[in-house]
Structures are given as structure tokens and as C-alpha cells.
């Protein structure tokens, strides 16, 4: 489902589209998110799988429990503030992809 819907955006905007598909098991982005999400953060303890990466910033989209999606702005730092990393939670894939498309068109 994800791959099909994401592929529609890629075809619609061609090579100018600034998001790239990444496999669910890409350990690099999963481990970075886990490293940055500290105890007390709203996403702490969630099982996450990476799905897509924005090529123009450090945003990565993940699927989490309940088939919800979240875009996390990774900091790649040792920040200990539990309000980081910033994130946007979506109730489903369609909502997440609509947000990505809207942001792409605004940039």
C-alpha cells in the first residue's frame, strides 16, 4: 500500500520530488531515531520502521503502531532535551502523504 501510494507522488512530480523511498528495515534511520528519542519523549518506546526521507532536510517518515505515520526531524546531535526530536504524527498514510505533497508544493 505505502509503496504504491508513494510511487504515485514520484510519478506525478518526477525527479524534482524531494522525498525518496527507503526500505522499512533501513537500520540507519531507525537507529538514529531511537538514539534521539529519549525517555519522556512522546514517541519513546514506539516500534518504528523507516519509510521515506526528505532529500532537502533531515525529515524522515516512519510507520508506527496502529498503522500511524510520523515525520521526525532528526537532529543528528546528542541533545538531551526530551522535546527533541520534533515530530508530526498522522493518523494514517493518506494524511501523511497529503502533508508531504502540500509541503513539496510550497517549497
PDB file of N, CA and C in Angstrom:
ATOM      1  N   UNK A   1       0.827  -1.196   0.000  1.00  0.00           N
ATOM      2  CA  UNK A   1       0.000   0.000   0.000  1.00  0.00           C
ATOM      3  C   UNK A   1       0.869   1.256   0.000  1.00  0.00           C
ATOM      4  N   UNK A   2       1.823   1.334   0.961  1.00  0.00           N
ATOM      5  CA  UNK A   2       2.681   2.518   1.037  1.00  0.00           C
ATOM      6  C   UNK A   2       3.433   2.730  -0.265  1.00  0.00           C
ATOM      7  N   UNK A   3       4.071   1.674  -0.746  1.00  0.00           N
ATOM      8  CA  UNK A   3       4.892   1.798  -1.944  1.00  0.00           C
ATOM      9  C   UNK A   3       4.075   2.279  -3.131  1.00  0.00           C
ATOM     10  N   UNK A   4       2.864   1.770  -3.286  1.00  0.00           N
ATOM     11  CA  UNK A   4       2.013   2.163  -4.397  1.00  0.00           C
ATOM     12  C   UNK A   4       1.632   3.644  -4.299  1.00  0.00           C
ATOM     13  N   UNK A   5       1.214   4.092  -3.125  1.00  0.00           N
ATOM     14  CA  UNK A   5       0.800   5.486  -2.955  1.00  0.00           C
ATOM     15  C   UNK A   5       1.994   6.433  -3.070  1.00  0.00           C
ATOM     16  N   UNK A   6       3.139   6.046  -2.524  1.00  0.00           N
ATOM     17  CA  UNK A   6       4.333   6.883  -2.611  1.00  0.00           C
ATOM     18  C   UNK A   6       4.804   6.966  -4.058  1.00  0.00           C
ATOM     19  N   UNK A   7       4.726   5.859  -4.776  1.00  0.00           N
ATOM     20  CA  UNK A   7       5.127   5.823  -6.182  1.00  0.00           C
ATOM     21  C   UNK A   7       4.282   6.778  -7.023  1.00  0.00           C
ATOM     22  N   UNK A   8       3.017   6.948  -6.672  1.00  0.00           N
ATOM     23  CA  UNK A   8       2.161   7.898  -7.389  1.00  0.00           C
ATOM     24  C   UNK A   8       2.705   9.316  -7.270  1.00  0.00           C
ATOM     25  N   UNK A   9       3.190   9.693  -6.088  1.00  0.00           N
ATOM     26  CA  UNK A   9       3.792  11.020  -5.920  1.00  0.00           C
ATOM     27  C   UNK A   9       5.072  11.142  -6.743  1.00  0.00           C
ATOM     28  N   UNK A  10       5.882  10.106  -6.741  1.00  0.00           N
ATOM     29  CA  UNK A  10       7.119  10.134  -7.521  1.00  0.00           C
ATOM     30  C   UNK A  10       6.826  10.309  -9.009  1.00  0.00           C
ATOM     31  N   UNK A  11       5.833   9.604  -9.511  1.00  0.00           N
ATOM     32  CA  UNK A  11       5.472   9.720 -10.927  1.00  0.00           C
ATOM     33  C   UNK A  11       4.882  11.094 -11.231  1.00  0.00           C
ATOM     34  N   UNK A  12       4.090  11.620 -10.320  1.00  0.00           N
ATOM     35  CA  UNK A  12       3.429  12.907 -10.524  1.00  0.00           C
ATOM     36  C   UNK A  12       4.431  14.054 -10.614  1.00  0.00           C
ATOM     37  N   UNK A  13       5.468  14.028  -9.768  1.00  0.00           N
ATOM     38  CA  UNK A  13       6.413  15.146  -9.705  1.00  0.00           C
ATOM     39  C   UNK A  13       7.785  14.812 -10.280  1.00  0.00           C
ATOM     40  N   UNK A  14       7.960  13.606 -10.747  1.00  0.00           N
ATOM     41  CA  UNK A  14       9.174  13.164 -11.412  1.00  0.00           C
ATOM     42  C   UNK A  14      10.402  13.374 -10.530  1.00  0.00           C
ATOM     43  N   UNK A  15      11.534  13.624 -11.134  1.00  0.00           N
ATOM     44  CA  UNK A  15      12.788  13.699 -10.385  1.00  0.00           C
ATOM     45  C   UNK A  15      12.915  14.950  -9.530  1.00  0.00           C
ATOM     46  N   UNK A  16      12.019  15.912  -9.679  1.00  0.00           N
ATOM     47  CA  UNK A  16      12.052  17.114  -8.843  1.00  0.00           C
ATOM     48  C   UNK A  16      11.509  16.858  -7.438  1.00  0.00           C
ATOM     49  N   UNK A  17      10.788  15.766  -7.265  1.00  0.00           N
ATOM     50  CA  UNK A  17      10.203  15.457  -5.962  1.00  0.00           C
ATOM     51  C   UNK A  17      11.318  15.234  -4.953  1.00  0.00           C
ATOM     52  N   UNK A  18      11.215  15.882  -3.784  1.00  0.00           N
ATOM     53  CA  UNK A  18      12.331  15.879  -2.831  1.00  0.00           C
ATOM     54  C   UNK A  18      12.212  14.844  -1.714  1.00  0.00           C
ATOM     55  N   UNK A  19      11.435  13.798  -1.923  1.00  0.00           N
ATOM     56  CA  UNK A  19      11.357  12.687  -0.968  1.00  0.00           C
ATOM     57  C   UNK A  19      11.767  11.406  -1.676  1.00  0.00           C
ATOM     58  N   UNK A  20      12.461  10.552  -0.954  1.00  0.00           N
ATOM     59  CA  UNK A  20      12.915   9.276  -1.504  1.00  0.00           C
ATOM     60  C   UNK A  20      12.388   8.130  -0.652  1.00  0.00           C
ATOM     61  N   UNK A  21      12.034   7.052  -1.313  1.00  0.00           N
ATOM     62  CA  UNK A  21      11.600   5.837  -0.628  1.00  0.00           C
ATOM     63  C   UNK A  21      12.807   5.189   0.041  1.00  0.00           C
ATOM     64  N   UNK A  22      12.630   4.719   1.274  1.00  0.00           N
ATOM     65  CA  UNK A  22      13.653   3.892   1.918  1.00  0.00           C
ATOM     66  C   UNK A  22      12.961   2.639   2.451  1.00  0.00           C
ATOM     67  N   UNK A  23      13.669   1.551   2.445  1.00  0.00           N
ATOM     68  CA  UNK A  23      13.058   0.291   2.878  1.00  0.00           C
ATOM     69  C   UNK A  23      12.743   0.329   4.371  1.00  0.00           C
ATOM     70  N   UNK A  24      11.663  -0.347   4.755  1.00  0.00           N
ATOM     71  CA  UNK A  24      11.198  -0.350   6.150  1.00  0.00           C
ATOM     72  C   UNK A  24      12.279  -0.782   7.131  1.00  0.00           C
ATOM     73  N   UNK A  25      13.168  -1.602   6.677  1.00  0.00           N
ATOM     74  CA  UNK A  25      14.182  -2.156   7.580  1.00  0.00           C
ATOM     75  C   UNK A  25      15.508  -1.400   7.541  1.00  0.00           C
ATOM     76  N   UNK A  26      15.539  -0.223   6.940  1.00  0.00           N
ATOM     77  CA  UNK A  26      16.772   0.563   6.892  1.00  0.00           C
ATOM     78  C   UNK A  26      17.194   0.897   8.315  1.00  0.00           C
ATOM     79  N   UNK A  27      18.170   0.201   8.797  1.00  0.00           N
ATOM     80  CA  UNK A  27      18.584   0.325  10.199  1.00  0.00           C
ATOM     81  C   UNK A  27      19.184   1.684  10.529  1.00  0.00           C
ATOM     82  N   UNK A  28      19.793   2.347   9.569  1.00  0.00           N
ATOM     83  CA  UNK A  28      20.435   3.633   9.845  1.00  0.00           C
ATOM     84  C   UNK A  28      19.431   4.635  10.416  1.00  0.00           C
ATOM     85  N   UNK A  29      18.313   4.834   9.724  1.00  0.00           N
ATOM     86  CA  UNK A  29      17.329   5.827  10.165  1.00  0.00           C
ATOM     87  C   UNK A  29      16.552   5.359  11.391  1.00  0.00           C
ATOM     88  N   UNK A  30      16.345   4.062  11.510  1.00  0.00           N
ATOM     89  CA  UNK A  30      15.676   3.522  12.700  1.00  0.00           C
ATOM     90  C   UNK A  30      16.549   3.742  13.929  1.00  0.00           C
ATOM     91  N   UNK A  31      17.824   3.410  13.816  1.00  0.00           N
ATOM     92  CA  UNK A  31      18.740   3.564  14.957  1.00  0.00           C
ATOM     93  C   UNK A  31      18.947   5.027  15.324  1.00  0.00           C
ATOM     94  N   UNK A  32      19.016   5.909  14.331  1.00  0.00           N
ATOM     95  CA  UNK A  32      19.192   7.334  14.633  1.00  0.00           C
ATOM     96  C   UNK A  32      17.980   7.865  15.386  1.00  0.00           C
ATOM     97  N   UNK A  33      16.790   7.502  14.963  1.00  0.00           N
ATOM     98  CA  UNK A  33      15.584   7.951  15.670  1.00  0.00           C
ATOM     99  C   UNK A  33      15.570   7.409  17.094  1.00  0.00           C
ATOM    100  N   UNK A  34      15.900   6.146  17.263  1.00  0.00           N
ATOM    101  CA  UNK A  34      15.919   5.555  18.610  1.00  0.00           C
ATOM    102  C   UNK A  34      16.947   6.244  19.503  1.00  0.00           C
ATOM    103  N   UNK A  35      18.089   6.623  18.921  1.00  0.00           N
ATOM    104  CA  UNK A  35      19.131   7.303  19.687  1.00  0.00           C
ATOM    105  C   UNK A  35      18.655   8.683  20.155  1.00  0.00           C
ATOM    106  N   UNK A  36      17.909   9.364  19.311  1.00  0.00           N
ATOM    107  CA  UNK A  36      17.468  10.727  19.613  1.00  0.00           C
ATOM    108  C   UNK A  36      16.229  10.777  20.504  1.00  0.00           C
ATOM    109  N   UNK A  37      15.377   9.775  20.441  1.00  0.00           N
ATOM    110  CA  UNK A  37      14.141   9.765  21.230  1.00  0.00           C
ATOM    111  C   UNK A  37      14.460   9.265  22.634  1.00  0.00           C
ATOM    112  N   UNK A  38      14.430  10.177  23.578  1.00  0.00           N
ATOM    113  CA  UNK A  38      14.794   9.866  24.969  1.00  0.00           C
ATOM    114  C   UNK A  38      13.554   9.506  25.792  1.00  0.00           C
ATOM    115  N   UNK A  39      13.790   8.872  26.921  1.00  0.00           N
ATOM    116  CA  UNK A  39      12.705   8.563  27.852  1.00  0.00           C
ATOM    117  C   UNK A  39      11.992   9.865  28.213  1.00  0.00           C
ATOM    118  N   UNK A  40      10.666   9.857  28.128  1.00  0.00           N
ATOM    119  CA  UNK A  40       9.862  11.048  28.375  1.00  0.00           C
ATOM    120  C   UNK A  40       9.355  11.694  27.097  1.00  0.00           C
ATOM    121  N   UNK A  41       9.968  11.369  25.960  1.00  0.00           N
ATOM    122  CA  UNK A  41       9.513  11.875  24.661  1.00  0.00           C
ATOM    123  C   UNK A  41       8.241  11.111  24.291  1.00  0.00           C
ATOM    124  N   UNK A  42       7.260  11.773  23.659  1.00  0.00           N
ATOM    125  CA  UNK A  42       6.002  11.087  23.315  1.00  0.00           C
ATOM    126  C   UNK A  42       6.171   9.837  22.446  1.00  0.00           C
ATOM    127  N   UNK A  43       7.244   9.738  21.692  1.00  0.00           N
ATOM    128  CA  UNK A  43       7.456   8.571  20.834  1.00  0.00           C
ATOM    129  C   UNK A  43       8.333   7.505  21.482  1.00  0.00           C
ATOM    130  N   UNK A  44       8.765   7.756  22.700  1.00  0.00           N
ATOM    131  CA  UNK A  44       9.644   6.801  23.375  1.00  0.00           C
ATOM    132  C   UNK A  44       8.934   5.450  23.533  1.00  0.00           C
ATOM    133  N   UNK A  45       9.613   4.394  23.167  1.00  0.00           N
ATOM    134  CA  UNK A  45       9.058   3.047  23.297  1.00  0.00           C
ATOM    135  C   UNK A  45       8.273   2.561  22.093  1.00  0.00           C
ATOM    136  N   UNK A  46       8.002   3.437  21.131  1.00  0.00           N
ATOM    137  CA  UNK A  46       7.285   3.024  19.918  1.00  0.00           C
ATOM    138  C   UNK A  46       8.196   2.157  19.051  1.00  0.00           C
ATOM    139  N   UNK A  47       7.633   1.158  18.419  1.00  0.00           N
ATOM    140  CA  UNK A  47       8.344   0.410  17.393  1.00  0.00           C
ATOM    141  C   UNK A  47       8.193   1.194  16.104  1.00  0.00           C
ATOM    142  N   UNK A  48       9.307   1.502  15.455  1.00  0.00           N
ATOM    143  CA  UNK A  48       9.262   2.333  14.251  1.00  0.00           C
ATOM    144  C   UNK A  48       9.957   1.635  13.090  1.00  0.00           C
ATOM    145  N   UNK A  49       9.460   1.934  11.894  1.00  0.00           N
ATOM    146  CA  UNK A  49      10.062   1.450  10.657  1.00  0.00           C
ATOM    147  C   UNK A  49      10.157   2.626   9.704  1.00  0.00           C
ATOM    148  N   UNK A  50      11.334   2.851   9.132  1.00  0.00           N
ATOM    149  CA  UNK A  50      11.521   3.969   8.211  1.00  0.00           C
ATOM    150  C   UNK A  50      10.823   3.682   6.884  1.00  0.00           C
ATOM    151  N   UNK A  51      10.289   4.735   6.271  1.00  0.00           N
ATOM    152  CA  UNK A  51       9.578   4.570   5.006  1.00  0.00           C
ATOM    153  C   UNK A  51      10.073   5.513   3.921  1.00  0.00           C
ATOM    154  N   UNK A  52      10.385   6.768   4.288  1.00  0.00           N
ATOM    155  CA  UNK A  52      10.795   7.757   3.288  1.00  0.00           C
ATOM    156  C   UNK A  52      11.650   8.831   3.952  1.00  0.00           C
ATOM    157  N   UNK A  53      12.475   9.481   3.139  1.00  0.00           N
ATOM    158  CA  UNK A  53      13.385  10.513   3.625  1.00  0.00           C
ATOM    159  C   UNK A  53      13.282  11.725   2.727  1.00  0.00           C
ATOM    160  N   UNK A  54      13.196  12.910   3.342  1.00  0.00           N
ATOM    161  CA  UNK A  54      13.204  14.150   2.579  1.00  0.00           C
ATOM    162  C   UNK A  54      14.649  14.457   2.194  1.00  0.00           C
ATOM    163  N   UNK A  55      14.882  14.726   0.926  1.00  0.00           N
ATOM    164  CA  UNK A  55      16.239  14.980   0.444  1.00  0.00           C
ATOM    165  C   UNK A  55      16.699  16.411   0.704  1.00  0.00           C
ATOM    166  N   UNK A  56      15.786  17.302   1.081  1.00  0.00           N
ATOM    167  CA  UNK A  56      16.165  18.703   1.277  1.00  0.00           C
ATOM    168  C   UNK A  56      16.303  19.095   2.747  1.00  0.00           C
ATOM    169  N   UNK A  57      16.028  18.169   3.663  1.00  0.00           N
ATOM    170  CA  UNK A  57      16.228  18.436   5.095  1.00  0.00           C
ATOM    171  C   UNK A  57      16.384  17.095   5.822  1.00  0.00           C
ATOM    172  N   UNK A  58      16.307  17.120   7.115  1.00  0.00           N
ATOM    173  CA  UNK A  58      16.532  15.904   7.905  1.00  0.00           C
ATOM    174  C   UNK A  58      15.242  15.233   8.361  1.00  0.00           C
ATOM    175  N   UNK A  59      14.164  15.388   7.607  1.00  0.00           N
ATOM    176  CA  UNK A  59      12.896  14.748   7.937  1.00  0.00           C
ATOM    177  C   UNK A  59      12.869  13.314   7.409  1.00  0.00           C
ATOM    178  N   UNK A  60      12.411  12.416   8.265  1.00  0.00           N
ATOM    179  CA  UNK A  60      12.253  11.012   7.882  1.00  0.00           C
ATOM    180  C   UNK A  60      10.856  10.582   8.305  1.00  0.00           C
ATOM    181  N   UNK A  61      10.157   9.877   7.416  1.00  0.00           N
ATOM    182  CA  UNK A  61       8.829   9.375   7.747  1.00  0.00           C
ATOM    183  C   UNK A  61       8.955   7.918   8.190  1.00  0.00           C
ATOM    184  N   UNK A  62       8.235   7.607   9.263  1.00  0.00           N
ATOM    185  CA  UNK A  62       8.229   6.257   9.837  1.00  0.00           C
ATOM    186  C   UNK A  62       6.791   5.791   9.978  1.00  0.00           C
ATOM    187  N   UNK A  63       6.593   4.479   9.953  1.00  0.00           N
ATOM    188  CA  UNK A  63       5.310   3.893  10.317  1.00  0.00           C
ATOM    189  C   UNK A  63       5.481   3.372  11.743  1.00  0.00           C
ATOM    190  N   UNK A  64       4.444   3.592  12.564  1.00  0.00           N
ATOM    191  CA  UNK A  64       4.481   3.150  13.956  1.00  0.00           C
ATOM    192  C   UNK A  64       3.221   2.346  14.250  1.00  0.00           C
ATOM    193  N   UNK A  65       3.030   1.972  15.488  1.00  0.00           N
ATOM    194  CA  UNK A  65       1.894   1.132  15.872  1.00  0.00           C
ATOM    195  C   UNK A  65       0.565   1.720  15.405  1.00  0.00           C
ATOM    196  N   UNK A  66      -0.368   0.844  15.155  1.00  0.00           N
ATOM    197  CA  UNK A  66      -1.695   1.276  14.721  1.00  0.00           C
ATOM    198  C   UNK A  66      -1.712   1.798  13.299  1.00  0.00           C
ATOM    199  N   UNK A  67      -0.689   1.444  12.510  1.00  0.00           N
ATOM    200  CA  UNK A  67      -0.560   1.911  11.133  1.00  0.00           C
ATOM    201  C   UNK A  67      -0.618   3.427  11.034  1.00  0.00           C
ATOM    202  N   UNK A  68      -0.111   4.081  12.074  1.00  0.00           N
ATOM    203  CA  UNK A  68       0.021   5.537  12.044  1.00  0.00           C
ATOM    204  C   UNK A  68       1.391   5.882  11.458  1.00  0.00           C
ATOM    205  N   UNK A  69       1.496   7.097  10.979  1.00  0.00           N
ATOM    206  CA  UNK A  69       2.751   7.561  10.390  1.00  0.00           C
ATOM    207  C   UNK A  69       3.220   8.792  11.142  1.00  0.00           C
ATOM    208  N   UNK A  70       4.528   8.965  11.168  1.00  0.00           N
ATOM    209  CA  UNK A  70       5.117  10.100  11.860  1.00  0.00           C
ATOM    210  C   UNK A  70       6.304  10.595  11.037  1.00  0.00           C
ATOM    211  N   UNK A  71       6.420  11.914  10.923  1.00  0.00           N
ATOM    212  CA  UNK A  71       7.607  12.515  10.328  1.00  0.00           C
ATOM    213  C   UNK A  71       8.422  13.076  11.476  1.00  0.00           C
ATOM    214  N   UNK A  72       9.649  12.613  11.575  1.00  0.00           N
ATOM    215  CA  UNK A  72      10.554  13.045  12.635  1.00  0.00           C
ATOM    216  C   UNK A  72      11.665  13.874  12.008  1.00  0.00           C
ATOM    217  N   UNK A  73      11.897  15.054  12.580  1.00  0.00           N
ATOM    218  CA  UNK A  73      13.013  15.882  12.127  1.00  0.00           C
ATOM    219  C   UNK A  73      14.237  15.490  12.946  1.00  0.00           C
ATOM    220  N   UNK A  74      15.078  14.652  12.371  1.00  0.00           N
ATOM    221  CA  UNK A  74      16.266  14.176  13.072  1.00  0.00           C
ATOM    222  C   UNK A  74      17.263  15.315  13.260  1.00  0.00           C
ATOM    223  N   UNK A  75      17.949  15.314  14.393  1.00  0.00           N
ATOM    224  CA  UNK A  75      18.905  16.390  14.693  1.00  0.00           C
ATOM    225  C   UNK A  75      20.352  15.951  14.517  1.00  0.00           C
ATOM    226  N   UNK A  76      20.608  14.664  14.549  1.00  0.00           N
ATOM    227  CA  UNK A  76      21.967  14.122  14.459  1.00  0.00           C
ATOM    228  C   UNK A  76      22.880  14.756  15.503  1.00  0.00           C
ATOM    229  N   UNK A  77      22.330  14.967  16.683  1.00  0.00           N
ATOM    230  CA  UNK A  77      23.107  15.566  17.773  1.00  0.00           C
ATOM    231  C   UNK A  77      22.839  14.791  19.056  1.00  0.00           C
ATOM    232  N   UNK A  78      23.576  15.113  20.061  1.00  0.00           N
ATOM    233  CA  UNK A  78      23.403  14.461  21.351  1.00  0.00           C
ATOM    234  C   UNK A  78      22.488  15.245  22.270  1.00  0.00           C
ATOM    235  N   UNK A  79      21.526  15.953  21.716  1.00  0.00           N
ATOM    236  CA  UNK A  79      20.608  16.773  22.501  1.00  0.00           C
ATOM    237  C   UNK A  79      19.899  15.912  23.550  1.00  0.00           C
ATOM    238  N   UNK A  80      19.873  16.386  24.781  1.00  0.00           N
ATOM    239  CA  UNK A  80      19.229  15.625  25.861  1.00  0.00           C
ATOM    240  C   UNK A  80      17.841  16.151  26.211  1.00  0.00           C
ATOM    241  N   UNK A  81      17.406  17.212  25.563  1.00  0.00           N
ATOM    242  CA  UNK A  81      16.079  17.787  25.791  1.00  0.00           C
ATOM    243  C   UNK A  81      15.027  16.808  25.265  1.00  0.00           C
ATOM    244  N   UNK A  82      14.094  16.386  26.121  1.00  0.00           N
ATOM    245  CA  UNK A  82      13.103  15.379  25.697  1.00  0.00           C
ATOM    246  C   UNK A  82      12.075  15.919  24.707  1.00  0.00           C
ATOM    247  N   UNK A  83      12.080  17.232  24.446  1.00  0.00           N
ATOM    248  CA  UNK A  83      11.157  17.761  23.440  1.00  0.00           C
ATOM    249  C   UNK A  83      11.708  17.542  22.023  1.00  0.00           C
ATOM    250  N   UNK A  84      12.945  17.077  21.924  1.00  0.00           N
ATOM    251  CA  UNK A  84      13.555  16.771  20.632  1.00  0.00           C
ATOM    252  C   UNK A  84      13.647  15.264  20.466  1.00  0.00           C
ATOM    253  N   UNK A  85      13.558  14.774  19.279  1.00  0.00           N
ATOM    254  CA  UNK A  85      13.363  15.497  18.030  1.00  0.00           C
ATOM    255  C   UNK A  85      11.894  15.900  17.842  1.00  0.00           C
ATOM    256  N   UNK A  86      11.710  16.979  17.075  1.00  0.00           N
ATOM    257  CA  UNK A  86      10.351  17.417  16.755  1.00  0.00           C
ATOM    258  C   UNK A  86       9.728  16.402  15.799  1.00  0.00           C
ATOM    259  N   UNK A  87       8.418  16.301  15.855  1.00  0.00           N
ATOM    260  CA  UNK A  87       7.739  15.322  15.009  1.00  0.00           C
ATOM    261  C   UNK A  87       6.319  15.780  14.720  1.00  0.00           C
ATOM    262  N   UNK A  88       5.757  15.203  13.668  1.00  0.00           N
ATOM    263  CA  UNK A  88       4.352  15.412  13.309  1.00  0.00           C
ATOM    264  C   UNK A  88       3.740  14.024  13.172  1.00  0.00           C
ATOM    265  N   UNK A  89       2.668  13.783  13.905  1.00  0.00           N
ATOM    266  CA  UNK A  89       2.009  12.478  13.907  1.00  0.00           C
ATOM    267  C   UNK A  89       0.779  12.526  13.004  1.00  0.00           C
ATOM    268  N   UNK A  90       0.614  11.499  12.195  1.00  0.00           N
ATOM    269  CA  UNK A  90      -0.518  11.395  11.271  1.00  0.00           C
ATOM    270  C   UNK A  90      -1.310  10.135  11.597  1.00  0.00           C
ATOM    271  N   UNK A  91      -2.626  10.224  11.453  1.00  0.00           N
ATOM    272  CA  UNK A  91      -3.465   9.076  11.813  1.00  0.00           C
ATOM    273  C   UNK A  91      -3.430   7.959  10.773  1.00  0.00           C
ATOM    274  N   UNK A  92      -2.973   8.290   9.538  1.00  0.00           N
ATOM    275  CA  UNK A  92      -2.895   7.252   8.506  1.00  0.00           C
ATOM    276  C   UNK A  92      -1.952   7.689   7.386  1.00  0.00           C
ATOM    277  N   UNK A  93      -1.714   6.797   6.458  1.00  0.00           N
ATOM    278  CA  UNK A  93      -0.796   7.048   5.356  1.00  0.00           C
ATOM    279  C   UNK A  93      -1.279   8.171   4.452  1.00  0.00           C
ATOM    280  N   UNK A  94      -2.550   8.181   4.147  1.00  0.00           N
ATOM    281  CA  UNK A  94      -3.088   9.207   3.252  1.00  0.00           C
ATOM    282  C   UNK A  94      -2.840  10.606   3.819  1.00  0.00           C
ATOM    283  N   UNK A  95      -3.082  10.785   5.099  1.00  0.00           N
ATOM    284  CA  UNK A  95      -2.860  12.079   5.742  1.00  0.00           C
ATOM    285  C   UNK A  95      -1.378  12.469   5.666  1.00  0.00           C
ATOM    286  N   UNK A  96      -0.493  11.516   5.886  1.00  0.00           N
ATOM    287  CA  UNK A  96       0.949  11.790   5.835  1.00  0.00           C
ATOM    288  C   UNK A  96       1.389  12.180   4.428  1.00  0.00           C
ATOM    289  N   UNK A  97       0.938  11.445   3.426  1.00  0.00           N
ATOM    290  CA  UNK A  97       1.340  11.752   2.057  1.00  0.00           C
ATOM    291  C   UNK A  97       0.734  13.059   1.568  1.00  0.00           C
ATOM    292  N   UNK A  98      -0.475  13.387   1.999  1.00  0.00           N
ATOM    293  CA  UNK A  98      -1.064  14.687   1.656  1.00  0.00           C
ATOM    294  C   UNK A  98      -0.225  15.820   2.230  1.00  0.00           C
ATOM    295  N   UNK A  99       0.241  15.647   3.458  1.00  0.00           N
ATOM    296  CA  UNK A  99       1.097  16.649   4.096  1.00  0.00           C
ATOM    297  C   UNK A  99       2.406  16.805   3.319  1.00  0.00           C
ATOM    298  N   UNK A 100       3.029  15.693   2.948  1.00  0.00           N
ATOM    299  CA  UNK A 100       4.282  15.741   2.193  1.00  0.00           C
ATOM    300  C   UNK A 100       4.080  16.457   0.865  1.00  0.00           C
ATOM    301  N   UNK A 101       3.010  16.130   0.156  1.00  0.00           N
ATOM    302  CA  UNK A 101       2.751  16.762  -1.137  1.00  0.00           C
ATOM    303  C   UNK A 101       2.509  18.255  -0.969  1.00  0.00           C
ATOM    304  N   UNK A 102       1.740  18.637   0.017  1.00  0.00           N
ATOM    305  CA  UNK A 102       1.453  20.059   0.248  1.00  0.00           C
ATOM    306  C   UNK A 102       2.742  20.824   0.552  1.00  0.00           C
ATOM    307  N   UNK A 103       3.592  20.265   1.408  1.00  0.00           N
ATOM    308  CA  UNK A 103       4.872  20.916   1.730  1.00  0.00           C
ATOM    309  C   UNK A 103       5.772  21.000   0.508  1.00  0.00           C
ATOM    310  N   UNK A 104       5.795  19.957  -0.292  1.00  0.00           N
ATOM    311  CA  UNK A 104       6.615  19.955  -1.506  1.00  0.00           C
ATOM    312  C   UNK A 104       6.174  21.092  -2.429  1.00  0.00           C
ATOM    313  N   UNK A 105       4.880  21.261  -2.609  1.00  0.00           N
ATOM    314  CA  UNK A 105       4.367  22.300  -3.499  1.00  0.00           C
ATOM    315  C   UNK A 105       4.640  23.701  -2.960  1.00  0.00           C
ATOM    316  N   UNK A 106       4.740  23.850  -1.641  1.00  0.00           N
ATOM    317  CA  UNK A 106       5.010  25.154  -1.036  1.00  0.00           C
ATOM    318  C   UNK A 106       6.485  25.541  -1.118  1.00  0.00           C
ATOM    319  N   UNK A 107       7.355  24.558  -1.263  1.00  0.00           N
ATOM    320  CA  UNK A 107       8.802  24.851  -1.258  1.00  0.00           C
ATOM    321  C   UNK A 107       9.305  25.304  -2.589  1.00  0.00           C
TER     322      UNK A 107
END
